[in-house]
Short mmCIF file of C-alpha atoms in Angstrom, two decimals:
data_model
loop_
_atom_site.label_atom_id
_atom_site.label_comp_id
_atom_site.label_asym_id
_atom_site.label_seq_id
_atom_site.Cartn_x
_atom_site.Cartn_y
_atom_site.Cartn_z
CA MET A 1 -0.42 0.00 -0.27
CA LYS A 2 1.06 3.26 -0.95
CA LEU A 3 2.53 6.08 2.24
CA HIS A 4 1.21 9.22 2.46
CA SER A 5 -2.41 8.20 -0.42
CA SER A 6 -4.91 7.88 2.78
CA THR A 7 -6.59 11.20 3.61
CA SER A 8 -7.29 11.77 6.86
CA ARG A 9 -9.33 9.96 9.56
CA HIS A 10 -11.99 11.74 11.93
CA ALA A 11 -11.88 10.25 15.24
CA THR A 12 -15.49 8.99 17.08
CA GLY A 13 -16.19 7.11 19.92
CA CYS A 14 -17.30 8.60 23.43
CA LEU A 15 -14.68 11.03 25.84
CA ILE A 16 -12.81 8.32 28.33
CA THR A 17 -11.80 8.70 31.29
CA VAL A 18 -8.79 7.67 32.88
CA ILE A 19 -7.79 7.11 36.34
CA ALA A 20 -4.20 7.46 36.78
CA LEU A 21 -1.68 9.80 35.45
CA LEU A 22 1.56 7.89 33.97
CA LEU A 23 4.70 10.66 33.56
CA THR A 24 7.32 8.84 32.82
CA ALA A 25 11.53 10.14 33.63
CA CYS A 26 10.92 12.02 29.70
CA GLY A 27 8.39 14.13 31.68
CA HIS A 28 5.22 13.08 29.39
CA ARG A 29 2.65 12.48 30.28
CA VAL A 30 -0.33 9.90 28.76
CA PRO A 31 -3.63 12.55 28.70
CA THR A 32 -6.77 11.60 30.65
CA GLN A 33 -8.95 12.63 29.09
CA PHE A 34 -10.09 11.91 25.56
CA ALA A 35 -11.88 10.66 22.06
CA GLN A 36 -11.42 6.79 21.23
CA SER A 37 -10.23 6.89 17.43
CA THR A 38 -11.32 3.01 15.96
CA ASP A 39 -8.37 4.05 13.08
CA TYR A 40 -5.33 3.25 13.16
CA PRO A 41 -3.53 6.48 14.39
CA LYS A 42 -1.95 8.10 10.57
CA ILE A 43 2.05 8.68 11.36
CA TYR A 44 5.26 8.73 9.97
CA PRO A 45 8.06 6.55 8.68
CA ASP A 46 4.04 3.85 8.55
CA TYR A 47 5.49 1.99 11.75
CA VAL A 48 2.25 0.66 12.27
CA ASN A 49 2.41 -3.68 13.04
CA VAL A 50 5.66 -4.06 11.49
CA THR A 51 7.94 -6.16 12.24
CA VAL A 52 11.66 -5.81 13.34
CA PRO A 53 14.24 -7.56 13.92
CA VAL A 54 15.51 -7.14 17.74
CA ASN A 55 18.75 -5.36 17.97
CA ILE A 56 17.61 -3.16 15.51
CA ALA A 57 17.06 0.98 16.63
CA PRO A 58 14.51 2.40 17.68
CA LEU A 59 11.36 3.62 16.12
CA SER A 60 10.81 6.88 16.51
CA PHE A 61 8.37 8.31 14.36
CA GLN A 62 5.61 11.34 14.90
CA MET A 63 2.01 11.80 13.59
CA ASP A 64 0.94 12.00 9.95
CA THR A 65 -1.84 14.37 9.54
CA LYS A 66 -2.59 17.38 11.56
CA SER A 67 -1.29 17.81 15.57
CA GLU A 68 0.12 20.20 17.97
CA GLU A 69 1.19 17.14 20.33
CA MET A 70 0.87 13.35 20.50
CA VAL A 71 1.89 10.86 23.74
CA VAL A 72 2.75 7.30 22.89
CA ARG A 73 3.19 4.58 25.55
CA PHE A 74 5.22 1.79 24.26
CA SER A 75 4.59 -1.60 26.61
CA VAL A 76 6.08 -5.12 27.07
CA GLY A 77 4.00 -6.32 29.80
CA ASP A 78 4.57 -4.35 33.40
CA GLU A 79 7.03 -2.27 31.36
CA GLU A 80 6.65 0.89 29.06
CA LEU A 81 8.44 3.76 28.36
CA VAL A 82 5.92 7.18 27.02
CA CYS A 83 7.54 9.61 25.53
CA GLY A 84 6.36 11.92 22.81
CA GLY A 85 5.99 15.39 21.82
CA GLU A 86 5.94 17.16 17.97
CA GLN A 87 7.48 13.85 17.61
CA ALA A 88 7.73 9.85 19.58
CA CYS A 89 11.62 9.43 20.22
CA PRO A 90 12.78 6.14 21.79
CA SER A 91 15.80 6.28 24.12
CA ILE A 92 17.82 3.42 23.06
CA GLY A 93 18.75 2.33 25.94
CA LYS A 94 14.91 2.04 27.24
CA TRP A 95 14.18 0.58 23.50
CA ARG A 96 16.75 -2.44 24.18
CA GLN A 97 15.15 -3.42 27.58
CA LEU A 98 11.45 -3.18 25.80
CA ALA A 99 13.13 -5.12 22.45
CA ASP A 100 14.57 -7.72 25.10
CA LYS A 101 11.28 -7.85 27.22
CA ALA A 102 8.98 -8.61 23.89
CA LYS A 103 11.32 -10.34 21.68
CA GLY A 104 9.24 -13.66 19.74
CA ALA A 105 5.89 -11.76 20.91
CA ALA A 106 4.98 -8.15 19.92
CA ILE A 107 5.50 -4.66 21.79
CA GLN A 108 2.25 -2.54 21.78
CA VAL A 109 1.87 1.00 21.14
CA GLU A 110 -0.75 4.07 22.29
CA VAL A 111 -0.22 6.85 20.48
CA TYR A 112 -2.58 9.86 21.49
CA ALA A 113 -2.74 12.74 19.32
CA ARG A 114 -3.83 16.48 20.13
CA HIS A 115 -5.25 19.10 17.76
CA ASP A 116 -7.95 22.22 18.81
CA ASP A 117 -7.14 21.07 22.02
CA GLN A 118 -8.50 17.38 21.24
CA TRP A 119 -7.34 14.97 22.90
CA THR A 120 -7.55 11.26 20.19
CA ARG A 121 -6.32 7.95 21.92
CA PHE A 122 -5.64 6.08 17.90
CA LYS A 123 -6.00 2.33 17.74
CA PRO A 124 -3.43 0.75 19.84
CA PHE A 125 -1.30 -1.16 17.19
CA GLN A 126 1.57 -3.44 17.69
CA ILE A 127 5.10 -3.58 16.49
CA PHE A 128 6.70 -7.79 16.23
CA VAL A 129 9.87 -8.55 17.64
CA SER A 130 11.89 -10.87 15.83
CA PRO A 131 14.07 -13.28 17.23
CA ASP A 132 16.01 -13.48 14.67
CA SER A 133 19.20 -10.87 14.36
CA ILE A 134 20.04 -8.20 11.17
CA ASP A 135 23.58 -6.80 9.96
CA PRO A 136 24.89 -4.84 12.42
CA TYR A 137 25.46 -2.53 8.96
CA ILE A 138 24.59 -2.57 5.45
CA SER A 139 26.27 0.70 2.76
CA TYR A 140 24.66 2.39 -0.26
CA ARG A 141 25.40 5.31 -1.83
CA CYS A 142 23.90 9.30 -1.36
CA ILE A 143 23.11 11.12 -4.15
CA HIS A 144 21.17 13.70 -5.98
CA PRO A 145 17.81 12.27 -7.94
CA SER A 146 18.83 15.39 -10.11
CA PHE A 147 21.55 15.25 -14.10
CA VAL A 148 23.94 18.13 -12.64
CA THR A 149 25.31 17.97 -9.62
CA TYR A 150 26.13 14.28 -9.77
CA GLU A 151 29.19 14.17 -7.91
CA GLU A 152 28.36 15.99 -4.92
CA LEU A 153 27.28 11.50 -4.55
CA THR A 154 29.46 9.72 -1.65
CA ILE A 155 29.46 5.97 -0.16
CA ARG A 156 27.41 6.01 3.63
CA GLN A 157 27.69 2.91 6.31
CA ARG A 158 24.74 3.16 8.86
CA CYS A 159 24.55 0.80 12.10
CA LEU A 160 20.96 -0.25 11.92
CA GLU A 161 21.42 -1.45 15.98
CA ASP A 162 21.44 2.96 16.69
CA TYR A 163 21.35 6.42 14.54
CA GLU A 164 25.58 5.93 13.26
CA GLU A 165 26.62 7.16 10.58
CA SER A 166 29.88 7.80 8.58
CA VAL A 167 31.23 8.20 5.18
CA ILE A 168 33.11 5.03 3.45
CA TYR A 169 34.33 6.89 1.23
CA ASP A 170 33.53 11.22 -1.11
CA ASN A 171 33.88 11.21 -4.06
CA MET A 172 34.88 15.09 -3.69
CA LEU A 173 37.70 14.56 -2.42
CA CYS A 174 39.46 13.70 -5.78
CA GLY A 175 37.52 16.15 -7.33
CA GLU A 176 39.29 18.73 -9.71
CA GLU A 177 37.35 21.99 -10.14
CA LEU A 178 36.15 20.44 -14.43
CA LYS A 179 37.89 17.20 -13.41
CA GLY A 180 34.73 15.35 -12.48
CA GLN A 181 34.52 11.66 -11.11
CA CYS A 182 31.85 9.25 -10.00
CA ILE A 183 31.74 6.37 -7.59
CA ASN A 184 29.49 2.93 -7.89
CA CYS A 185 29.26 -0.62 -7.17
CA HIS A 186 30.57 -1.28 -3.47
CA HIS A 187 30.69 -4.45 -2.62
CA TYR A 188 32.05 -7.85 -0.81
CA GLN A 189 33.53 -10.76 0.04
CA ASN A 190 30.32 -12.62 2.37
CA TYR A 191 30.13 -9.33 4.21
CA ASN A 192 32.78 -8.83 5.71
CA PRO A 193 33.61 -4.51 5.21
CA ASN A 194 37.34 -5.62 6.09
CA ARG A 195 36.77 -7.12 2.42
CA MET A 196 35.54 -4.52 -0.60
CA GLN A 197 36.10 -2.91 -3.48
CA PHE A 198 33.28 -0.16 -5.75
CA HIS A 199 34.51 1.77 -9.01
CA ALA A 200 35.64 5.05 -9.48
CA ARG A 201 34.99 6.93 -13.01
CA GLN A 202 36.51 9.21 -14.75
CA TYR A 203 38.77 11.39 -12.86
CA HIS A 204 41.96 9.20 -11.36
CA GLY A 205 38.95 6.00 -12.43
CA GLY A 206 40.22 2.46 -11.45
CA THR A 207 38.29 0.27 -9.67
CA MET A 208 40.05 0.00 -5.43
CA ILE A 209 39.67 -2.95 -4.06
CA ALA A 210 39.96 -3.30 -0.68
CA TYR A 211 42.42 -6.91 0.99
CA ASP A 212 42.76 -6.55 4.60
CA GLY A 213 43.98 -4.01 5.50
CA LYS A 214 44.96 -3.25 2.04
CA MET A 215 44.34 -1.49 -0.68
CA LYS A 216 45.16 -0.86 -4.09
CA LYS A 217 44.38 0.53 -7.61
CA VAL A 218 43.64 -1.37 -11.31
CA ASN A 219 42.81 -0.61 -14.04
CA MET A 220 41.42 -4.06 -15.64
CA ARG A 221 40.93 -2.15 -19.64
CA ASN A 222 42.23 -4.97 -21.26
CA ASP A 223 41.56 -4.31 -25.60
CA SER A 224 39.96 -8.59 -25.25
CA ILE A 225 37.64 -7.08 -22.76
CA LEU A 226 34.13 -5.32 -23.72
CA SER A 227 34.96 -1.70 -21.10
CA ALA A 228 36.74 -2.84 -17.54
CA GLY A 229 33.51 -4.03 -14.52
CA VAL A 230 31.30 -2.27 -13.32
CA TYR A 231 28.84 -4.50 -12.15
CA PRO A 232 30.90 -6.64 -9.19
CA ALA A 233 30.01 -10.01 -7.47
CA TRP A 234 33.11 -11.45 -5.26
CA HIS A 235 33.01 -14.79 -4.30
CA PRO A 236 31.92 -16.05 -1.19
CA SER A 237 35.72 -17.80 -0.16
CA LEU A 238 37.89 -17.48 -3.45
CA ASN A 239 39.36 -14.33 -4.30
CA LEU A 240 37.49 -13.80 -7.54
CA ILE A 241 34.93 -11.64 -8.23
CA VAL A 242 32.83 -12.20 -11.23
CA TYR A 243 32.53 -8.16 -13.19
CA SER A 244 29.59 -7.44 -16.09
CA THR A 245 31.71 -5.38 -18.74
CA ASN A 246 28.79 -3.07 -20.10
CA LYS A 247 28.81 0.12 -22.17
CA THR A 248 26.08 2.06 -20.79
CA PHE A 249 24.31 5.10 -22.18
CA GLN A 250 21.27 7.83 -20.46
CA GLY A 251 17.68 9.07 -22.79
CA PHE A 252 15.78 11.39 -21.63
CA LEU A 253 12.27 10.42 -22.27
CA THR A 254 9.63 13.22 -22.91
CA THR A 255 6.25 10.64 -23.25
CA ASP A 256 7.04 8.13 -21.19
CA LYS A 257 5.51 7.95 -18.09
CA ASN A 258 9.38 6.82 -17.14
CA LYS A 259 11.51 9.64 -17.41
CA ILE A 260 14.70 8.00 -18.07
CA GLU A 261 16.21 4.97 -19.84
CA VAL A 262 20.02 3.79 -19.01
CA TYR A 263 20.42 1.16 -21.23
CA ASP A 264 23.75 -0.90 -22.53
CA THR A 265 23.96 -1.41 -25.88
CA ALA A 266 26.78 -4.16 -25.16
CA SER A 267 27.75 -6.29 -22.06
CA ASP A 268 30.04 -9.48 -20.96
CA LEU A 269 30.74 -11.48 -18.38
CA ILE A 270 34.65 -10.96 -16.87
CA LEU A 271 36.14 -13.47 -14.48
CA TYR A 272 38.90 -11.50 -12.56
CA ASP A 273 41.26 -12.76 -10.13
CA VAL A 274 42.34 -10.12 -7.43
CA GLU A 275 45.66 -12.14 -6.43
CA ARG A 276 47.00 -12.50 -10.47
CA ASP A 277 45.43 -9.74 -11.55
CA GLU A 278 44.31 -10.98 -14.61
CA VAL A 279 40.89 -11.27 -16.53
CA THR A 280 39.44 -13.52 -18.87
CA ASN A 281 36.02 -13.12 -20.42
CA ILE A 282 33.14 -16.01 -19.28
CA GLU A 283 30.70 -15.21 -21.80
CA ASN A 284 30.31 -12.30 -25.10
CA ASP A 285 27.88 -13.12 -27.50
CA LYS A 286 27.73 -10.12 -29.41
CA ASP A 287 23.75 -10.76 -29.32
CA GLU A 288 23.24 -11.17 -26.13
CA MET A 289 23.42 -8.87 -22.66
CA GLU A 290 25.52 -10.51 -19.90
CA VAL A 291 24.55 -8.97 -16.83
CA PHE A 292 24.13 -8.64 -12.72
CA PRO A 293 26.20 -11.37 -11.99
CA CYS A 294 25.92 -13.47 -8.63
CA TRP A 295 27.25 -16.15 -6.22
CA THR A 296 25.32 -18.38 -4.82
CA PRO A 297 26.40 -18.86 -0.82
CA ASP A 298 28.55 -21.92 -1.51
CA GLY A 299 30.04 -20.86 -4.56
CA LYS A 300 29.70 -23.15 -7.69
CA THR A 301 26.65 -21.21 -9.15
CA LEU A 302 26.79 -17.82 -11.27
CA TYR A 303 23.29 -16.64 -11.52
CA TYR A 304 22.91 -13.94 -14.12
CA CYS A 305 19.95 -11.99 -17.15
CA SER A 306 20.84 -11.13 -20.42
CA ALA A 307 18.67 -10.35 -22.44
CA HIS A 308 18.53 -11.63 -26.39
CA PHE A 309 18.78 -8.24 -28.54
CA VAL A 310 20.20 -8.99 -32.91
CA LEU A 311 21.00 -4.89 -34.28
CA SER A 312 19.31 -4.29 -37.51
CA ASP A 313 22.63 -3.69 -39.98
CA SER A 314 20.89 -1.25 -42.14
CA ILE A 315 21.13 1.35 -39.03
CA LYS A 316 23.57 2.37 -37.90
CA ASP A 317 23.68 4.11 -35.29
CA LYS A 318 23.31 1.88 -32.40
CA ASN A 319 22.49 3.77 -29.69
CA TYR A 320 19.63 4.73 -31.68
CA GLU A 321 18.91 1.88 -32.49
CA LEU A 322 18.08 0.60 -28.72
CA LEU A 323 16.59 3.46 -27.61
CA SER A 324 14.10 3.14 -30.02
CA ARG A 325 13.63 -0.54 -30.09
CA MET A 326 14.13 -0.10 -25.72
CA ASN A 327 10.78 -1.80 -25.23
CA GLU A 328 11.91 -5.73 -27.26
CA VAL A 329 14.98 -5.00 -24.60
CA LYS A 330 13.96 -8.20 -22.47
CA TYR A 331 16.32 -9.50 -20.04
CA SER A 332 15.93 -13.62 -18.48
CA ILE A 333 17.92 -15.17 -15.50
CA TYR A 334 20.37 -17.42 -16.37
CA LYS A 335 22.42 -19.74 -14.54
CA LYS A 336 25.97 -21.30 -14.63
CA GLU A 337 28.00 -24.48 -12.94
CA PHE A 338 31.28 -23.67 -11.01
CA ASP A 339 34.01 -26.23 -10.44
CA VAL A 340 35.83 -24.05 -7.84
CA GLN A 341 38.24 -27.18 -7.63
CA THR A 342 39.26 -26.18 -11.48
CA LYS A 343 38.11 -22.78 -11.94
CA ARG A 344 36.02 -23.20 -14.59
CA PHE A 345 32.69 -22.56 -15.43
CA GLY A 346 29.27 -24.96 -17.37
CA PRO A 347 27.49 -23.70 -20.07
CA ARG A 348 24.57 -21.91 -19.30
CA GLN A 349 20.61 -22.22 -18.40
CA LEU A 350 18.11 -20.80 -17.91
CA VAL A 351 16.06 -20.92 -15.21
CA PHE A 352 13.52 -17.67 -15.57
CA ASP A 353 11.91 -16.77 -18.82
CA ALA A 354 10.99 -13.42 -18.08
CA ALA A 355 10.80 -12.38 -22.08
CA ALA A 356 8.50 -15.03 -22.89
CA MET A 357 6.43 -13.76 -19.59
CA ASN A 358 7.23 -9.90 -22.40
CA MET A 359 8.92 -8.78 -18.40
CA SER A 360 12.37 -7.89 -18.06
CA ALA A 361 13.88 -10.13 -15.02
CA THR A 362 17.77 -7.98 -13.17
CA LEU A 363 19.62 -7.93 -10.33
CA PRO A 364 19.47 -11.90 -8.85
CA ARG A 365 20.23 -12.43 -5.48
CA VAL A 366 20.23 -15.94 -3.07
CA SER A 367 18.99 -16.20 0.15
CA ALA A 368 21.49 -17.63 1.94
CA ASP A 369 20.58 -21.11 2.56
CA GLY A 370 20.12 -21.67 -1.22
CA ARG A 371 16.56 -21.91 -0.97
CA TYR A 372 15.06 -18.83 -2.55
CA LEU A 373 16.06 -16.69 -5.12
CA MET A 374 15.50 -12.12 -4.97
CA PHE A 375 14.60 -10.91 -8.09
CA THR A 376 13.74 -6.99 -9.64
CA MET A 377 10.57 -7.77 -12.69
CA GLY A 378 9.78 -4.51 -14.83
CA GLU A 379 8.26 -4.15 -18.00
CA ARG A 380 11.41 -3.81 -20.26
CA GLY A 381 15.34 -2.88 -20.06
CA VAL A 382 17.77 -3.50 -17.47
CA PHE A 383 18.11 -0.33 -14.80
CA HIS A 384 15.17 -0.66 -12.95
CA ILE A 385 15.39 1.95 -10.44
CA TRP A 386 13.54 4.43 -13.22
CA HIS A 387 10.83 2.47 -13.89
CA HIS A 388 7.56 3.15 -11.24
CA ASP A 389 6.13 -0.50 -12.73
CA ALA A 390 9.45 -2.29 -10.83
CA ASP A 391 8.25 -4.91 -8.84
CA LEU A 392 9.72 -7.73 -6.32
CA TRP A 393 10.00 -11.53 -7.58
CA LEU A 394 10.20 -13.89 -5.96
CA LEU A 395 12.05 -17.60 -7.32
CA ASP A 396 11.91 -21.09 -5.00
CA LEU A 397 14.69 -22.73 -6.80
CA GLN A 398 12.94 -26.08 -5.61
CA THR A 399 10.10 -25.62 -7.22
CA GLY A 400 10.50 -23.82 -9.61
CA GLU A 401 7.81 -21.02 -8.62
CA ALA A 402 8.10 -17.95 -9.62
CA ARG A 403 5.43 -15.05 -7.42
CA ALA A 404 5.35 -11.73 -6.95
CA MET A 405 5.81 -10.54 -4.25
CA ASN A 406 3.25 -8.34 -3.22
CA GLU A 407 3.80 -8.18 0.79
CA LEU A 408 6.75 -6.16 0.04
CA ASN A 409 6.03 -4.36 -3.36
CA SER A 410 4.23 -0.61 -3.53
CA PRO A 411 2.63 1.37 -6.69
CA ASP A 412 5.81 2.91 -7.48
CA THR A 413 9.35 1.44 -7.59
CA GLU A 414 10.57 -1.41 -5.42
CA SER A 415 14.03 -2.15 -6.54
CA TYR A 416 17.96 -3.16 -5.53
CA HIS A 417 17.66 -5.32 -2.77
CA SER A 418 20.28 -7.18 -0.81
CA TRP A 419 19.29 -10.69 1.62
CA SER A 420 21.05 -10.35 5.68
CA SER A 421 24.05 -13.16 6.08
CA ASN A 422 20.87 -14.74 8.34
CA GLY A 423 18.53 -14.73 4.96
CA LYS A 424 16.49 -14.02 8.11
CA TRP A 425 16.03 -10.34 6.42
CA VAL A 426 16.18 -8.19 3.37
CA VAL A 427 17.09 -5.07 1.92
CA PHE A 428 15.39 -2.94 -1.11
CA SER A 429 15.10 0.59 -2.52
CA SER A 430 11.61 1.70 -2.76
CA ARG A 431 10.77 4.83 -4.41
CA ARG A 432 7.17 4.32 -2.50
CA ASP A 433 6.75 7.58 -0.02
CA ASP A 434 7.20 9.67 -2.30
CA GLY A 435 8.24 8.47 -6.48
CA ASN A 436 10.97 10.67 -6.36
CA PHE A 437 14.30 9.66 -4.16
CA THR A 438 14.33 6.01 -3.39
CA ARG A 439 15.39 4.59 0.53
CA PRO A 440 15.67 1.65 1.76
CA PHE A 441 12.91 -0.55 3.70
CA PHE A 442 13.28 -3.61 5.31
CA ALA A 443 11.26 -6.95 5.58
CA HIS A 444 11.69 -9.95 7.80
CA ILE A 445 11.87 -13.13 5.07
CA ASP A 446 10.09 -16.05 6.58
CA ALA A 447 11.11 -20.20 6.48
CA ASN A 448 8.01 -20.67 3.39
CA GLY A 449 9.37 -16.57 1.40
CA LYS A 450 6.60 -14.88 2.66
CA GLY A 451 8.03 -11.51 3.80
CA THR A 452 6.38 -8.62 6.18
CA LYS A 453 4.79 -5.89 5.94
CA PRO A 454 7.79 -3.39 5.18
CA PHE A 455 9.60 0.11 7.12
CA GLU A 456 11.44 2.14 6.68
CA LEU A 457 15.39 2.08 8.05
CA PRO A 458 14.48 3.86 11.21
CA SER A 459 16.27 7.49 11.72
CA LYS A 460 16.92 9.60 15.63
CA ASN A 461 14.87 12.21 13.82
CA PRO A 462 11.35 10.62 11.74
CA ASN A 463 11.22 13.27 9.48
CA TYR A 464 14.75 13.03 8.47
CA HIS A 465 14.30 11.31 5.26
CA ARG A 466 12.08 13.54 3.96
CA GLU A 467 14.73 17.13 4.76
CA PHE A 468 18.40 14.67 3.20
CA LEU A 469 16.42 15.14 0.03
CA LYS A 470 18.44 12.59 -1.02
CA SER A 471 18.56 9.00 -2.62
CA TYR A 472 19.59 5.85 -1.09
CA ASN A 473 21.59 3.42 -3.29
CA VAL A 474 22.81 0.56 -3.35
CA PRO A 475 21.79 -0.16 0.23
CA GLU A 476 24.29 -3.80 1.16
CA PHE A 477 24.59 -5.86 5.06
CA MET A 478 27.45 -5.80 6.28
CA LYS A 479 29.27 -7.57 8.98
CA GLY A 480 30.87 -5.05 10.30
CA PRO A 481 32.10 -1.86 9.89
CA VAL A 482 34.93 -0.61 7.08
CA THR A 483 37.32 1.46 9.60
CA ILE A 484 39.71 2.71 6.26
CA THR A 485 39.59 6.32 6.25
CA PRO A 486 37.86 8.25 3.58
CA GLN A 487 41.35 10.14 2.31
CA SER A 488 43.48 7.50 3.00
CA ILE A 489 41.34 5.94 -0.28
CA ALA A 490 41.39 9.09 -2.05
CA ASP A 491 45.45 9.06 -1.58
CA VAL A 492 45.56 6.01 -3.10
CA LEU A 493 42.76 7.10 -6.64
CA LYS A 494 45.00 9.60 -6.60
CA LYS A 495 48.80 8.30 -6.65
CA ASP A 496 48.71 6.01 -10.89
CA ASP A 497 47.32 4.80 -12.32
CA GLY A 498 46.91 1.55 -10.54
CA VAL A 499 47.67 -1.97 -11.20
CA THR A 500 46.76 -3.57 -14.95
CA VAL A 501 45.42 -6.38 -15.46
CA LYS A 502 46.99 -8.76 -17.40
CA TYR A 503 44.24 -11.54 -20.33
CA VAL A 504 44.29 -14.81 -19.81
CA ASN A 505 42.25 -17.22 -22.93
CA LYS A 506 40.93 -19.55 -21.19
#
């Protein structure tokens, strides 16, 4: 259900008198006289009846209808916390006590709001507390949804157990006047923050590889491959990274509901050996566009997406032809078995034929137990973050059944997603708040592949995301924080052209 779509509801019921006044250390009193509403409160973020991990930061929120003041009582059995004002912001210490006590059950939430000197008590709701914990950190790019100031972006990390956020790398550290830079595609080996990679484009460009305290810059361009590596998939145990190599372009549309189209004119798959600095082609059929590789947790299978597209001999401008025929570009999901001893791949196998449904599937990601593959589905193309019709789908790798995850989807964009290391949680980017900015949402996934109502990344100031006016891009789970400083990364980027890879024909 799309947020902010319902109209204000009028409180109904009779005036109720509560005998005792409750007063906590924060000094907010639960009202003694109020009108009782049969409706849930309209709050932002929408945390009504969500399921959260036991170690999540406090869920602060505010009224999303007119009110001068609110009072909220959180309770578990005989233990409670009362807070309020313009916003309800539980302290971390008190919240942890309640969450620990509610583990496997729920925190009861009562919301009172005052408007025109009249208090209303809304229908109480619950915050279900799963005993399944979540990885303590995520990282993401923060970027303006703009086409002029794209250089003003950072890769940041956020502790999910509190509100602490820090910068991993700031794109502006290497920019010099007209010599700009872009950073993208950060990724980790098996959620390990000490084994990280990301790309720097344009000025001082290269692929940055951090491995157990050491960092190197890699120049992955080679005449035998299509381009430098783009979308990464680090093998869970071996020092190998699969990339897609892409020639990507952006088009601006005037009449289409999606105003931007990012598309590939060509793309292949390559394998990069981190220790030997060697690359080799995996898939490079000129009539296939391969993208978004993803390993299974055991490292024995590589999933990826591919679109069959044959260019016309009569049209010389490849970019124009792709843009004019963009509705024909449909990606399906394939896999290749991988021998960890010989480091060789088997033939490709079709896993999910989205093209046969006249749809396009991207971003395959496999759960920790290897049971489920989550992906994004849209009407066309590869860059679904710009497509308002994009939804999350789930493929059961045991039964072969696939379905739209309607319990997670909204009327707007759902795109880039990642599984937690225990496979119990997913984080994904969604534009459901306003249609313009992507923000991280989380959901619990049970053993049957069923998801719970998504909840937005908690912030100490519940209105923070509305005021931030930047998009969160590529959320990735981590088992801890990256400790390399932004300046030390910039120093390596600036120093030289980096290690040049060697091409090996296998």
